[in-house]
Amino acid sequence: MKNWKKNWAVYYFLLWAAIALFAPILANNSSQNLLIKPLIPYSQSGIDYNNSNSVSPFEYQQVKSIYYRHWLGTDKLGRDVLSQLIHGSRTAFIIGIGVVLIAGLIGIFLGGIAGYFGDNSVTLKKRQFIAAILLLPIYFVSITTVIPWNISSVGSFHKFALLFILSITYLLILFLIGKTVQQSKAKIQLPLDMIISRTIELIDAIPLLFLLVCLSAITKPSFGGTIIIIASVAWTSIAKYTRGEILKEKNENYIQSARALAFTDFQILRKHILPNALGPVLVSLSFGMAAAILLEASLSFLGMGIASEEASWGKLIASARNDYQAWWLAIFPGLAIFITVVASNKLSELFQNKN
Amino acid sequence: MSFLVFYLAQFSQQDQLLQREENSYRSQSSNTIQEWEASYAAAKELGFHEPSFYFSIYRKSSSDTLNRIQDERIRNVLTDLAYRTGNWEKINAFYTTIKDTLPLLNSKKQQALIQELRTFYLNEGKPSYFIQFPRIRTEFYSLLSISSTFNNYIPLFKWNGFTNQYHLWLGNILKGNFGTSLIDSTSVNEKINNAIYWTVLISFISLIITFSIAIPSAFYSSFNPESFLAKILDKLFFLFYAIPNFWVATLLILFFASGDYLGWFPTYGLGFVQDYYSTWQIMVLRIEHLVLPIIALSYGSIAFVYKQLKSSIEQELQKDYMLTARAKGLSSSAIKWRQLFKNACFPLITMLGGIIPALFSGSFIVEYIFSIPGMGKLTITSILSRDFSTIYILLLVATFFSMLGLLIADLLYYFADPRVQLSFENKEGK
C-alpha cells in the first residue's frame, strides 16, 4: 500500500472516476444553461446532422470552429464518439463499482463463513437440529405465502419487515430450544463449507455469458438490473478467493494462540483474520471489477443490459459492426475497455505485496 | 438444475403468452371476450392453465387456480382485493358476475368495464363505472361488507398430482422432446441439432489449437526464461489475456475481412455450398470462413493455458525430485520430458474442465459476430425474438454439456494421476 504513488493504475482510476463523475458537465450540448462551458459541446445522443454517416477524426468536418470539431469522429447517425466514450466511462464506472459492492458483500460474507467455520465447527444440538428440520417447512411456507409478495398495494418495506420478523422468530425459537438442552453430547455438525462450495460449483458450471444473457432476457434493461445480474454470477470467484485466504490464515499459529486466550470467534475474525486477509480479498475485488466491466461491455455489445438511451463502450463497438470502414468506432472504446481492464489488474498488485 | 431453469421460465410466462397470441391469434381478436378466449386457448396450448408444481401452497384468502386468469392486471387486482377482504368465494362470485355481464354489453362498454377493473387501484379502489350495473354493484358491496383478513395468515396446502407444468415439461425433456419454438413453430430439437454441430466443431478445433500453441510455448519460456522470445511471449500473452474477445473479433472483421482494408477472408457466415462442389472444395470453403472465428475464440484460452501451465511448471521445477534427478546425473532433456512433463501437465486436465464452459461462452459472441449458425447465435436470435421455449432448453443443454465436461475432466484426472482417489475408495482403504 505504501508505494501507491508508483502505480500508474491509481492515477488512471482517479482520472476515470473524475471523468465518470463529471461526464454530464464535460460533454453536453446545452452550453448556455451552464456556468462552465463544456469541454465537448455534444451530448451522448445529440445528433450532428452535418457530420452524419461516420466521419473520420482525420477527415474534413463541417463544423463552425475548432471547438466544435469531433475529435474522435462520429458514428453513422452523426453522434460524437468522444462524448459517447465519456458517458460510456460513466456507465462502466457505475456498473464496476456497483457489482464490486454487491458481489463483494455476498462473496466475502459467504466465503468467510465457509472458510472460517468449515464443515465441522458449527454444531447443533440434536434436539435443536430436529426442531430446525421440523420448523423449516413451516418457516418456508410462512415466508412464501403469508407475506403478501404479489400484492401491489402493500409497500415493500412492510413485506421485508415481515420477512425479517419471521426469520428472527425462527432463529429465536431454535436458540431457545438449544438453551433447554443441558447435555453437550449428541451434536450434529453443520456442513456450511460443503453447502457453500457446492453452490459455487453449480453456478460456475453454467457458461457465464449464457446465464447472464438468459437472466437479462427476463429483467427490464436498467443499471440496477444489470448490476444485480452481473453480481449474482460474479460473487462466486470472490467467495472462492476469500475462503481460500481465510483457510490459510486460520491455521496460522497466532490464531491458535488467540483461541487459547479465549477470544471469541467474532473477535478473532474482526481483529486478526480480517486485517490479514483483506489484502488478498481486495485483489479479488479488483479482478471482479475488471470482469464486471468486461461483462457489461459484452452484454451491451449483444444489445442487452442497460437501457438503450445510455451510452456504453460495448454499444459503441457494436455500432462498428454496421459500417466496416469506420475503424474509429471500434478502436477507441476497445482501447478504453482494454486499458481499464489492465489497470484493474495492475491495481491488484498494490494489494498483493503488502510489505 | 432443472428447478432453476423452470423457476426462471416462470417469470416470463406472461411474455410467452403474449408472444404466442401475437403469432397465432392476433387476427381473430376483435373484442374483449374473444381476446380472453384466445388468451385462454394460448395458455392451454402452452400448458399454463395447469398448476405449476406438484403441490401448491396459498393463502386461505386466495385461490390455487389463479393462474387460469390470463390477464395479468386483472389477476393482480383480484389478489389485491382478496388480500383486503380475505374472502375468495366472494371475489370469485364478483368476477363471475362480471364475466357473465360482459357478453350482454356492446364492445365499447366492455372495454370501459375491463379498463376500470384493470386500473382499479390506480383509482384508489373507488369504482365509478361498474356500479352502474345492478348485479355487479350488489356483488361488489357484499364483497366489501365482509372483511375476514385473518384468512391472509392461514396457509393452505394442496397436492396437485402429476398433471402439473413442471412434471410435463421435465417429462418431455427426458423423453427427448424439447417442444416447439414460439416464433416459427418448428421443433426445438431440430434447431438444436442443426446448431450444436457447428459449436462443437469450432470449440473442438479451438481446443486443439489452444493446446498445441500454449503447451510448447509455456515449456519453452519456462525453460529459457531469459531468452528474448520468452519475454515477447510473456508480454504478448498478457495482452491477449486482457483484450475482450468481441473487440478482437470486430477488429478482425474490420481489418481482415472487409473490403476497405485487407479483404483476405469472407466477412461472415459459412459460405454457400453449390451442388457441384467436391468435398475438397467444401472443406476449403469452410476453412476460409472459420479462420477468423477460430482465432477470435482461441487467443484468450491460449493466454489462459499458457499462464496456468507456466506457473505449474515453475512450481514443479523447484520440487525435490528435480534435484534428485539432477543428482542422479540424468540428462536435462530426460528430466524435462520424462519426469517434469507428466507432473506439470496434470493441471491441464483440470483446466479442460474450466475451458469448456469458457469456450461455450466465447463461442456465443464469436458466433454472433461472424454469423455462424451455432448454439450461441441460436440463443441470441431466440432472446432477441423473445422465443422463451427455446431459450430455457438451450440454457439446460449448455449447462448439461459443461457439467459433462467437468465430469470427464475429473475422470481423466483419476485415470491419469495415481495419487487421486475417489472418496469411496479412500474410505475402503482405511
CSV table of N, CA, C and O in Angstrom, one decimal, chain B residues 21-109:
chain,number,residue,atom,x,y,z
B,21,GLU,N,-49.8,-15.4,-28.6
B,21,GLU,CA,-51.0,-14.8,-29.1
B,21,GLU,C,-50.7,-14.0,-30.3
B,21,GLU,O,-51.4,-14.0,-31.3
B,22,GLU,N,-49.6,-13.2,-30.3
B,22,GLU,CA,-49.3,-12.4,-31.4
B,22,GLU,C,-49.1,-13.2,-32.6
B,22,GLU,O,-49.4,-12.8,-33.7
B,23,ASN,N,-48.5,-14.4,-32.5
B,23,ASN,CA,-48.2,-15.2,-33.6
B,23,ASN,C,-49.4,-15.9,-34.2
B,23,ASN,O,-49.4,-16.2,-35.4
B,24,SER,N,-50.3,-16.3,-33.4
B,24,SER,CA,-51.4,-17.1,-34.0
B,24,SER,C,-52.8,-16.6,-33.8
B,24,SER,O,-53.7,-17.0,-34.5
B,25,TYR,N,-53.0,-15.7,-32.9
B,25,TYR,CA,-54.4,-15.3,-32.6
B,25,TYR,C,-54.7,-13.9,-32.8
B,25,TYR,O,-55.8,-13.5,-32.6
B,26,ARG,N,-53.8,-13.1,-33.2
B,26,ARG,CA,-54.0,-11.7,-33.3
B,26,ARG,C,-55.1,-11.3,-34.2
B,26,ARG,O,-56.0,-10.5,-33.9
B,27,SER,N,-55.2,-11.9,-35.4
B,27,SER,CA,-56.2,-11.5,-36.4
B,27,SER,C,-57.6,-11.7,-35.9
B,27,SER,O,-58.5,-11.0,-36.3
B,28,GLN,N,-57.8,-12.7,-35.0
B,28,GLN,CA,-59.2,-13.1,-34.7
B,28,GLN,C,-59.7,-12.1,-33.6
B,28,GLN,O,-60.9,-12.0,-33.5
B,29,SER,N,-58.9,-11.6,-32.8
B,29,SER,CA,-59.4,-10.9,-31.6
B,29,SER,C,-59.9,-9.5,-31.9
B,29,SER,O,-59.2,-8.6,-32.1
B,30,SER,N,-61.3,-9.4,-32.1
B,30,SER,CA,-61.9,-8.1,-32.4
B,30,SER,C,-62.4,-7.5,-31.1
B,30,SER,O,-62.4,-6.3,-31.0
B,31,ASN,N,-62.9,-8.3,-30.2
B,31,ASN,CA,-63.4,-7.7,-29.0
B,31,ASN,C,-62.8,-8.5,-27.7
B,31,ASN,O,-62.1,-9.4,-27.9
B,32,THR,N,-63.2,-7.9,-26.6
B,32,THR,CA,-62.5,-8.4,-25.4
B,32,THR,C,-62.8,-9.8,-25.0
B,32,THR,O,-61.9,-10.6,-24.6
B,33,ILE,N,-64.0,-10.3,-25.2
B,33,ILE,CA,-64.3,-11.7,-24.9
B,33,ILE,C,-63.5,-12.6,-25.7
B,33,ILE,O,-62.9,-13.6,-25.2
B,34,GLN,N,-63.5,-12.3,-27.0
B,34,GLN,CA,-62.7,-13.2,-27.9
B,34,GLN,C,-61.2,-13.1,-27.5
B,34,GLN,O,-60.6,-14.1,-27.6
B,35,GLU,N,-60.8,-12.0,-27.1
B,35,GLU,CA,-59.4,-11.8,-26.7
B,35,GLU,C,-59.1,-12.7,-25.5
B,35,GLU,O,-58.1,-13.4,-25.5
B,36,TRP,N,-60.0,-12.7,-24.6
B,36,TRP,CA,-59.8,-13.6,-23.4
B,36,TRP,C,-59.8,-15.0,-23.8
B,36,TRP,O,-59.0,-15.8,-23.3
B,37,GLU,N,-60.8,-15.4,-24.7
B,37,GLU,CA,-60.9,-16.8,-25.1
B,37,GLU,C,-59.6,-17.2,-25.8
B,37,GLU,O,-59.1,-18.3,-25.5
B,38,ALA,N,-59.1,-16.3,-26.7
B,38,ALA,CA,-57.9,-16.6,-27.4
B,38,ALA,C,-56.7,-16.8,-26.4
B,38,ALA,O,-55.9,-17.7,-26.5
B,39,SER,N,-56.7,-15.9,-25.4
B,39,SER,CA,-55.7,-15.9,-24.4
B,39,SER,C,-55.7,-17.3,-23.6
B,39,SER,O,-54.7,-17.9,-23.4
B,40,TYR,N,-56.9,-17.7,-23.3
B,40,TYR,CA,-57.1,-18.9,-22.6
B,40,TYR,C,-56.7,-20.1,-23.5
B,40,TYR,O,-56.0,-21.0,-23.0
B,41,ALA,N,-57.0,-20.0,-24.8
B,41,ALA,CA,-56.6,-21.1,-25.7
B,41,ALA,C,-55.1,-21.2,-25.8
B,41,ALA,O,-54.5,-22.3,-25.7
B,42,ALA,N,-54.5,-20.0,-25.9
B,42,ALA,CA,-53.0,-20.0,-26.0
B,42,ALA,C,-52.4,-20.6,-24.7
B,42,ALA,O,-51.4,-21.4,-24.8
B,43,ALA,N,-53.0,-20.2,-23.6
B,43,ALA,CA,-52.4,-20.7,-22.3
B,43,ALA,C,-52.6,-22.2,-22.2
B,43,ALA,O,-51.7,-22.9,-21.8
B,44,LYS,N,-53.7,-22.7,-22.7
B,44,LYS,CA,-54.0,-24.1,-22.7
B,44,LYS,C,-53.0,-24.9,-23.6
B,44,LYS,O,-52.5,-25.9,-23.2
B,45,GLU,N,-52.7,-24.3,-24.7
B,45,GLU,CA,-51.8,-24.9,-25.6
B,45,GLU,C,-50.4,-25.0,-25.0
B,45,GLU,O,-49.7,-26.0,-25.2
B,46,LEU,N,-50.0,-23.9,-24.3
B,46,LEU,CA,-48.7,-24.0,-23.7
B,46,LEU,C,-48.7,-24.7,-22.3
B,46,LEU,O,-47.7,-24.8,-21.7
B,47,GLY,N,-49.9,-25.1,-21.9
B,47,GLY,CA,-50.0,-25.8,-20.6
B,47,GLY,C,-50.0,-24.9,-19.4
B,47,GLY,O,-49.8,-25.4,-18.3
B,48,PHE,N,-50.2,-23.6,-19.6
B,48,PHE,CA,-50.1,-22.7,-18.4
B,48,PHE,C,-51.3,-22.8,-17.5
B,48,PHE,O,-51.3,-22.2,-16.5
B,49,HIS,N,-52.4,-23.4,-18.0
B,49,HIS,CA,-53.6,-23.4,-17.2
B,49,HIS,C,-53.5,-24.5,-16.1
B,49,HIS,O,-54.2,-24.6,-15.2
B,50,GLU,N,-52.5,-25.4,-16.2
B,50,GLU,CA,-52.2,-26.4,-15.2
B,50,GLU,C,-51.5,-25.7,-14.0
B,50,GLU,O,-50.9,-24.7,-14.2
B,51,PRO,N,-51.6,-26.3,-12.8
B,51,PRO,CA,-50.8,-25.8,-11.7
B,51,PRO,C,-49.4,-25.9,-12.0
B,51,PRO,O,-49.0,-26.8,-12.7
B,52,SER,N,-48.5,-25.1,-11.4
B,52,SER,CA,-47.1,-25.1,-11.9
B,52,SER,C,-46.3,-26.2,-11.2
B,52,SER,O,-45.3,-26.6,-11.8
B,53,PHE,N,-46.7,-26.6,-10.0
B,53,PHE,CA,-45.8,-27.6,-9.4
B,53,PHE,C,-46.6,-28.8,-8.8
B,53,PHE,O,-47.8,-28.7,-8.9
B,54,TYR,N,-45.9,-29.8,-8.2
B,54,TYR,CA,-46.6,-30.9,-7.7
B,54,TYR,C,-47.6,-30.5,-6.6
B,54,TYR,O,-48.6,-31.1,-6.4
B,55,PHE,N,-47.2,-29.5,-5.8
B,55,PHE,CA,-48.2,-29.1,-4.8
B,55,PHE,C,-48.2,-27.5,-4.8
B,55,PHE,O,-47.3,-26.9,-5.4
B,56,SER,N,-49.3,-27.0,-4.3
B,56,SER,CA,-49.3,-25.5,-4.2
B,56,SER,C,-49.7,-25.1,-2.8
B,56,SER,O,-50.5,-25.8,-2.1
B,57,ILE,N,-49.1,-24.1,-2.4
B,57,ILE,CA,-49.4,-23.5,-1.1
B,57,ILE,C,-49.9,-22.1,-1.3
B,57,ILE,O,-49.3,-21.3,-2.0
B,58,TYR,N,-51.0,-21.8,-0.7
B,58,TYR,CA,-51.6,-20.5,-1.0
B,58,TYR,C,-52.4,-20.0,0.3
B,58,TYR,O,-52.7,-20.8,1.2
B,59,ARG,N,-52.6,-18.7,0.3
B,59,ARG,CA,-53.4,-18.1,1.4
B,59,ARG,C,-54.8,-18.6,1.4
B,59,ARG,O,-55.3,-18.8,0.3
B,60,LYS,N,-55.5,-18.7,2.5
B,60,LYS,CA,-56.9,-19.1,2.5
B,60,LYS,C,-57.7,-18.0,1.8
B,60,LYS,O,-58.7,-18.3,1.2
B,61,SER,N,-57.2,-16.7,1.8
B,61,SER,CA,-58.0,-15.7,1.2
B,61,SER,C,-57.8,-15.7,-0.3
B,61,SER,O,-58.4,-14.9,-1.0
B,62,SER,N,-56.9,-16.6,-0.8
B,62,SER,CA,-56.6,-16.5,-2.2
B,62,SER,C,-57.0,-17.9,-2.8
B,62,SER,O,-57.6,-18.7,-2.2
B,63,SER,N,-56.6,-18.1,-4.1
B,63,SER,CA,-57.0,-19.3,-4.7
B,63,SER,C,-55.8,-20.0,-5.4
B,63,SER,O,-54.9,-19.3,-5.7
B,64,ASP,N,-55.9,-21.3,-5.6
B,64,ASP,CA,-54.8,-22.0,-6.2
B,64,ASP,C,-55.0,-22.1,-7.7
B,64,ASP,O,-54.0,-22.5,-8.4
B,65,THR,N,-56.1,-21.7,-8.2
B,65,THR,CA,-56.2,-21.7,-9.7
B,65,THR,C,-56.2,-20.3,-10.3
B,65,THR,O,-56.7,-20.1,-11.3
B,66,LEU,N,-55.5,-19.4,-9.6
B,66,LEU,CA,-55.3,-18.1,-10.0
B,66,LEU,C,-54.7,-18.0,-11.4
B,66,LEU,O,-55.0,-17.1,-12.2
B,67,ASN,N,-53.8,-18.9,-11.7
B,67,ASN,CA,-53.1,-18.8,-13.0
B,67,ASN,C,-54.0,-19.1,-14.2
B,67,ASN,O,-53.6,-19.0,-15.3
B,68,ARG,N,-55.3,-19.4,-13.9
B,68,ARG,CA,-56.2,-19.6,-15.0
B,68,ARG,C,-56.7,-18.2,-15.5
B,68,ARG,O,-57.3,-18.1,-16.6
B,69,ILE,N,-56.6,-17.2,-14.7
B,69,ILE,CA,-57.0,-15.9,-15.1
B,69,ILE,C,-55.8,-15.3,-15.9
B,69,ILE,O,-54.7,-15.1,-15.3
B,70,GLN,N,-56.0,-15.1,-17.2
B,70,GLN,CA,-54.8,-14.9,-18.0
B,70,GLN,C,-54.4,-13.4,-18.0
B,70,GLN,O,-53.2,-13.1,-18.2
B,71,ASP,N,-55.3,-12.5,-17.8
B,71,ASP,CA,-55.0,-11.1,-17.8
B,71,ASP,C,-54.2,-10.7,-16.5
B,71,ASP,O,-54.8,-10.8,-15.4
B,72,GLU,N,-53.0,-10.3,-16.7
B,72,GLU,CA,-52.1,-10.2,-15.5
B,72,GLU,C,-52.6,-9.1,-14.6
B,72,GLU,O,-52.6,-9.2,-13.4
B,73,ARG,N,-53.1,-8.0,-15.2
B,73,ARG,CA,-53.5,-6.8,-14.4
B,73,ARG,C,-54.8,-7.1,-13.6
B,73,ARG,O,-54.9,-6.8,-12.4
B,74,ILE,N,-55.7,-7.8,-14.3
B,74,ILE,CA,-56.9,-8.2,-13.5
B,74,ILE,C,-56.6,-9.2,-12.4
B,74,ILE,O,-57.1,-9.1,-11.3
B,75,ARG,N,-55.7,-10.1,-12.7
B,75,ARG,CA,-55.2,-11.1,-11.7
B,75,ARG,C,-54.7,-10.3,-10.5
B,75,ARG,O,-55.0,-10.6,-9.3
B,76,ASN,N,-53.9,-9.3,-10.8
B,76,ASN,CA,-53.3,-8.5,-9.6
B,76,ASN,C,-54.4,-7.8,-8.9
B,76,ASN,O,-54.3,-7.8,-7.6
B,77,VAL,N,-55.3,-7.2,-9.5
B,77,VAL,CA,-56.4,-6.5,-8.9
B,77,VAL,C,-57.2,-7.5,-8.0
B,77,VAL,O,-57.5,-7.2,-6.8
B,78,LEU,N,-57.5,-8.7,-8.5
B,78,LEU,CA,-58.3,-9.6,-7.8
B,78,LEU,C,-57.5,-10.1,-6.5
B,78,LEU,O,-58.1,-10.2,-5.4
B,79,THR,N,-56.2,-10.4,-6.7
B,79,THR,CA,-55.5,-10.8,-5.5
B,79,THR,C,-55.4,-9.7,-4.5
B,79,THR,O,-55.5,-10.0,-3.3
B,80,ASP,N,-55.3,-8.5,-5.0
B,80,ASP,CA,-55.3,-7.4,-4.1
B,80,ASP,C,-56.6,-7.2,-3.3
B,80,ASP,O,-56.6,-7.1,-2.0
B,81,LEU,N,-57.7,-7.3,-4.0
B,81,LEU,CA,-59.0,-7.3,-3.3
B,81,LEU,C,-59.1,-8.4,-2.3
B,81,LEU,O,-59.6,-8.2,-1.2
B,82,ALA,N,-58.6,-9.6,-2.7
B,82,ALA,CA,-58.7,-10.8,-1.9
B,82,ALA,C,-57.9,-10.6,-0.6
B,82,ALA,O,-58.3,-11.0,0.5
B,83,TYR,N,-56.8,-9.9,-0.8
B,83,TYR,CA,-55.9,-9.7,0.4
B,83,TYR,C,-56.6,-8.7,1.4
B,83,TYR,O,-56.5,-8.8,2.6
B,84,ARG,N,-57.4,-7.8,0.8
B,84,ARG,CA,-58.0,-6.8,1.7
B,84,ARG,C,-59.3,-7.3,2.4
B,84,ARG,O,-59.6,-7.0,3.5
B,85,THR,N,-60.1,-8.1,1.6
B,85,THR,CA,-61.3,-8.6,2.2
B,85,THR,C,-61.2,-10.0,2.8
B,85,THR,O,-62.0,-10.4,3.7
B,86,GLY,N,-60.2,-10.8,2.3
B,86,GLY,CA,-60.0,-12.1,2.9
B,86,GLY,C,-61.0,-13.1,2.5
B,86,GLY,O,-61.2,-14.1,3.2
B,87,ASN,N,-61.8,-12.9,1.5
B,87,ASN,CA,-62.8,-13.9,1.2
B,87,ASN,C,-62.8,-14.2,-0.3
B,87,ASN,O,-63.3,-13.5,-1.1
B,88,TRP,N,-62.2,-15.3,-0.7
B,88,TRP,CA,-62.0,-15.6,-2.1
B,88,TRP,C,-63.3,-16.0,-2.8
B,88,TRP,O,-63.6,-15.7,-3.9
B,89,GLU,N,-64.3,-16.7,-2.0
B,89,GLU,CA,-65.5,-17.1,-2.6
B,89,GLU,C,-66.3,-15.9,-3.1
B,89,GLU,O,-66.8,-15.9,-4.2
B,90,LYS,N,-66.3,-14.8,-2.3
B,90,LYS,CA,-67.0,-13.6,-2.7
B,90,LYS,C,-66.3,-13.0,-4.0
B,90,LYS,O,-67.0,-12.5,-4.9
B,91,ILE,N,-65.0,-13.0,-3.9
B,91,ILE,CA,-64.3,-12.4,-5.1
B,91,ILE,C,-64.6,-13.2,-6.4
B,91,ILE,O,-64.8,-12.6,-7.4
B,92,ASN,N,-64.7,-14.5,-6.2
B,92,ASN,CA,-64.9,-15.3,-7.3
B,92,ASN,C,-66.3,-15.0,-7.9
B,92,ASN,O,-66.5,-14.9,-9.1
B,93,ALA,N,-67.3,-14.9,-7.0
B,93,ALA,CA,-68.6,-14.6,-7.4
B,93,ALA,C,-68.7,-13.2,-8.1
B,93,ALA,O,-69.3,-13.1,-9.2
B,94,PHE,N,-67.9,-12.3,-7.6
B,94,PHE,CA,-67.8,-10.9,-8.2
B,94,PHE,C,-67.3,-11.0,-9.6
B,94,PHE,O,-67.8,-10.5,-10.6
B,95,TYR,N,-66.2,-11.8,-9.7
B,95,TYR,CA,-65.5,-12.0,-11.0
B,95,TYR,C,-66.4,-12.7,-12.0
B,95,TYR,O,-66.5,-12.3,-13.2
B,96,THR,N,-67.1,-13.7,-11.5
B,96,THR,CA,-68.0,-14.5,-12.4
B,96,THR,C,-69.2,-13.6,-12.9
B,96,THR,O,-69.6,-13.7,-14.1
B,97,THR,N,-69.7,-12.7,-12.0
B,97,THR,CA,-70.7,-11.8,-12.4
B,97,THR,C,-70.3,-10.9,-13.5
B,97,THR,O,-71.0,-10.7,-14.5
B,98,ILE,N,-69.1,-10.4,-13.3
B,98,ILE,CA,-68.5,-9.5,-14.4
B,98,ILE,C,-68.4,-10.3,-15.7
B,98,ILE,O,-68.8,-9.8,-16.8
B,99,LYS,N,-67.9,-11.5,-15.6
B,99,LYS,CA,-67.8,-12.3,-16.8
B,99,LYS,C,-69.1,-12.6,-17.5
B,99,LYS,O,-69.2,-12.7,-18.7
B,100,ASP,N,-70.1,-12.8,-16.6
B,100,ASP,CA,-71.5,-13.1,-17.2
B,100,ASP,C,-72.1,-11.9,-17.8
B,100,ASP,O,-72.8,-11.9,-18.7
B,101,THR,N,-71.8,-10.7,-17.2
B,101,THR,CA,-72.4,-9.5,-17.7
B,101,THR,C,-71.8,-9.1,-19.0
B,101,THR,O,-72.5,-8.5,-19.9
B,102,LEU,N,-70.5,-9.3,-19.2
B,102,LEU,CA,-69.8,-8.9,-20.4
B,102,LEU,C,-70.4,-9.2,-21.7
B,102,LEU,O,-70.6,-8.3,-22.5
B,103,PRO,N,-70.9,-10.4,-21.9
B,103,PRO,CA,-71.4,-10.7,-23.3
B,103,PRO,C,-72.7,-9.9,-23.6
B,103,PRO,O,-73.1,-9.8,-24.7
B,104,LEU,N,-73.4,-9.4,-22.5
B,104,LEU,CA,-74.6,-8.7,-22.8
B,104,LEU,C,-74.4,-7.3,-23.2
B,104,LEU,O,-75.3,-6.6,-23.7
B,105,LEU,N,-73.1,-6.8,-23.1
B,105,LEU,CA,-72.8,-5.4,-23.4
B,105,LEU,C,-72.3,-5.3,-24.8
B,105,LEU,O,-71.8,-6.3,-25.4
B,106,ASN,N,-72.3,-4.0,-25.4
B,106,ASN,CA,-71.6,-3.8,-26.6
B,106,ASN,C,-70.1,-3.6,-26.4
B,106,ASN,O,-69.7,-3.5,-25.2
B,107,SER,N,-69.3,-3.7,-27.4
B,107,SER,CA,-67.9,-3.8,-27.2
B,107,SER,C,-67.3,-2.5,-26.6
B,107,SER,O,-66.3,-2.6,-25.8
B,108,LYS,N,-67.9,-1.4,-26.7
B,108,LYS,CA,-67.4,-0.2,-26.1
B,108,LYS,C,-67.5,-0.2,-24.6
B,108,LYS,O,-66.6,0.1,-23.9
B,109,LYS,N,-68.7,-0.7,-24.2
B,109,LYS,CA,-68.9,-0.8,-22.8
B,109,LYS,C,-68.1,-1.9,-22.1
B,109,LYS,O,-67.6,-1.7,-21.0
